[in-house]
Coordinates of C-alpha atoms and ligand atoms in Angstrom, one line a residue:
A1 CA -17.3 -2.3 -23.5
P2 CA -14.2 -2.2 -21.2
P3 CA -11.9 0.9 -21.2
N4 CA -8.5 0.5 -22.8
F5 CA -5.9 -0.6 -20.3
S6 CA -3.2 -1.1 -23.0
G7 CA 0.2 0.4 -22.3
T8 CA 3.3 0.2 -20.1
W9 CA 2.9 1.2 -16.5
N10 CA 5.5 1.7 -13.8
M11 CA 4.8 1.2 -10.1
V12 CA 4.6 4.3 -8.0
S13 CA 3.2 2.9 -4.7
N14 CA 2.6 -0.4 -3.0
E15 CA 0.7 -0.6 0.3
N16 CA 0.5 -3.7 2.5
F17 CA 2.4 -5.9 0.0
E18 CA 4.3 -7.6 2.9
R19 CA 1.1 -8.9 4.6
Y20 CA -0.4 -9.8 1.2
M21 CA 2.7 -12.0 0.5
Q22 CA 2.4 -13.5 4.0
S23 CA -1.2 -14.5 3.3
L24 CA 0.1 -16.4 0.2
D25 CA 2.8 -18.1 2.4
I26 CA 5.7 -16.5 0.5
D27 CA 8.9 -17.4 2.4
I28 CA 10.8 -14.6 4.2
F29 CA 13.8 -14.8 1.9
T30 CA 11.6 -14.1 -1.2
R31 CA 9.6 -11.4 0.7
N32 CA 12.7 -9.6 1.6
L33 CA 13.8 -9.4 -2.1
A34 CA 10.3 -8.7 -3.4
K35 CA 9.6 -5.8 -1.1
F36 CA 12.3 -3.7 -2.9
V37 CA 10.9 -4.5 -6.3
K38 CA 9.0 -1.9 -8.4
P39 CA 7.4 -4.0 -11.1
Q40 CA 6.3 -2.8 -14.5
K41 CA 2.9 -3.8 -16.0
V42 CA 2.7 -4.2 -19.7
I43 CA -0.9 -4.7 -20.8
E44 CA -1.9 -5.6 -24.3
Q45 CA -5.7 -5.4 -24.9
D46 CA -7.7 -6.2 -28.0
G47 CA -11.4 -5.7 -27.0
D48 CA -12.2 -8.3 -24.4
N49 CA -8.8 -10.1 -24.9
F50 CA -6.0 -9.3 -22.5
V51 CA -2.3 -10.2 -21.9
I52 CA -0.9 -8.7 -18.7
R53 CA 2.8 -9.0 -18.0
T54 CA 4.2 -8.1 -14.6
L55 CA 7.9 -7.6 -15.0
S56 CA 10.6 -7.2 -12.4
N57 CA 14.3 -8.0 -11.8
I58 CA 13.5 -11.1 -9.8
R59 CA 10.4 -12.6 -11.4
N60 CA 8.2 -12.1 -14.4
Y61 CA 4.6 -13.2 -14.6
R62 CA 2.2 -13.3 -17.6
V63 CA -1.5 -14.0 -17.7
Q64 CA -3.8 -14.1 -20.7
F65 CA -7.6 -14.1 -20.6
T66 CA -10.8 -13.2 -22.3
L67 CA -13.5 -11.3 -20.2
G68 CA -16.1 -13.7 -18.9
R69 CA -14.3 -16.9 -19.7
E70 CA -13.0 -19.0 -16.8
F71 CA -9.4 -20.2 -17.3
D72 CA -6.8 -22.3 -15.5
E73 CA -4.3 -20.0 -14.0
D74 CA -0.9 -21.4 -13.1
L75 CA 0.8 -18.9 -10.7
K76 CA 4.2 -20.3 -11.3
G77 CA 7.0 -18.0 -10.1
L78 CA 4.6 -16.3 -7.6
D79 CA 3.0 -18.6 -5.0
N80 CA 3.0 -21.6 -7.4
R81 CA -0.6 -22.4 -6.8
K82 CA -3.2 -23.1 -9.4
C83 CA -6.6 -21.3 -9.6
K84 CA -9.7 -21.3 -11.7
S85 CA -9.8 -17.7 -12.6
V86 CA -12.3 -15.4 -14.3
V87 CA -12.1 -11.7 -15.1
T88 CA -15.2 -9.6 -15.8
C89 CA -15.7 -5.9 -16.4
D90 CA -17.8 -4.0 -13.8
N91 CA -18.3 -0.3 -14.3
G92 CA -15.0 0.1 -16.0
R93 CA -13.1 -2.0 -13.5
L94 CA -11.5 -5.3 -14.3
V95 CA -12.5 -7.8 -11.6
C96 CA -10.7 -11.1 -11.3
V97 CA -11.8 -13.9 -9.0
Q98 CA -9.2 -16.6 -8.4
K99 CA -10.9 -19.7 -7.1
G100 CA -8.5 -22.1 -5.4
E101 CA -6.9 -23.1 -2.1
K102 CA -6.9 -19.5 -0.7
K103 CA -10.2 -17.9 0.3
N104 CA -11.2 -14.5 -1.0
R105 CA -8.5 -14.3 -3.6
G106 CA -8.6 -11.9 -6.6
W107 CA -7.6 -8.5 -7.9
I108 CA -9.2 -5.4 -9.3
H109 CA -7.8 -2.9 -11.9
W110 CA -9.1 0.5 -12.8
L111 CA -7.9 3.6 -14.5
D112 CA -7.8 7.1 -13.2
G113 CA -6.2 9.6 -15.6
D114 CA -2.6 8.5 -16.3
H115 CA -2.8 6.2 -13.2
L116 CA -3.5 2.4 -13.2
H117 CA -4.8 1.1 -9.8
L118 CA -4.5 -2.5 -8.6
E119 CA -6.0 -4.0 -5.5
L120 CA -4.7 -7.5 -4.8
R121 CA -6.7 -9.5 -2.2
C122 CA -6.1 -12.8 -0.4
E123 CA -7.9 -14.0 2.7
D124 CA -8.1 -10.9 5.0
Q125 CA -5.4 -8.8 3.3
V126 CA -5.7 -6.1 0.6
C127 CA -2.6 -4.8 -1.1
R128 CA -3.1 -1.5 -2.9
Q129 CA -0.8 -0.6 -5.8
V130 CA -0.7 2.4 -8.1
Y131 CA 1.1 2.6 -11.5
R132 CA 1.8 5.6 -13.8
R133 CA 1.7 5.4 -17.5
V134 CA 5.1 5.4 -19.3
Q135 CA 4.9 8.0 -22.1
E136 CA 5.9 6.4 -25.5
A137 CA 8.2 8.4 -27.8
C138 CA 6.3 10.0 -30.8
Ligands
VL7_201 C1 1.4 -10.4 -9.3 C2 3.2 -11.2 -6.2 C3 3.9 -12.5 -4.2 C4 5.9 -13.8 -5.0 C5 8.2 -11.6 -6.4 C6 7.5 -10.3 -6.3 C7 7.5 -9.6 -7.7 C8 6.6 -9.6 -9.9 O1 -1.3 -11.1 -10.2 C9 -0.8 -10.0 -10.3 O2 -1.2 -9.1 -11.2 C10 -2.4 -9.4 -11.9 C11 -3.0 -8.0 -12.2 O3 -2.2 -7.2 -12.9 C12 -2.1 -10.0 -13.2 O4 -1.5 -11.2 -13.1 C13 0.2 -9.6 -9.3 C14 2.4 -10.0 -8.2 C15 2.0 -10.5 -6.8 C16 2.7 -12.1 -5.1 C17 4.6 -13.7 -4.9 C18 6.9 -12.7 -4.6 C19 8.0 -12.7 -5.6 C20 6.7 -10.3 -8.6 C21 6.1 -10.6 -11.0

């Protein structure tokens, strides 16, 4: 069974995002806005079913999937491409493969204490992001 990724997470670091965006052909105007953005991840998980929202002042993105089931991903608002995507769980890590126009595209999430890690990959670029759990009021 996968670990529980549910919660609200704020970005604390973002490494090589510029080159990752370049590999996706994001225009320079958008890149220059996006580089200042510190997105929030809101993850809702029920067993193998996930909704991941990436929220920011300039764009929001939502993806919904079930582990092991390929789905049509429409990356509208990001690079606007379409992919055949599948997410599996491998040793506690969520591993997404995004099959489409871009080679070697995908991402990996894993947990480490109150940190959520994300590696975003496209062609020869890897962007490494870390998020910290937002404590809910009791
Ligand atoms: C999605 C963005 C560059 C456009 C805006 C930048 C801020 C915030 O796919 C992603 O996450 C997965 C795993 O959590 C779930 O979908 C990351 C952000 C990558 C690529 C495109 C720049 C414009 C965007 C929504």
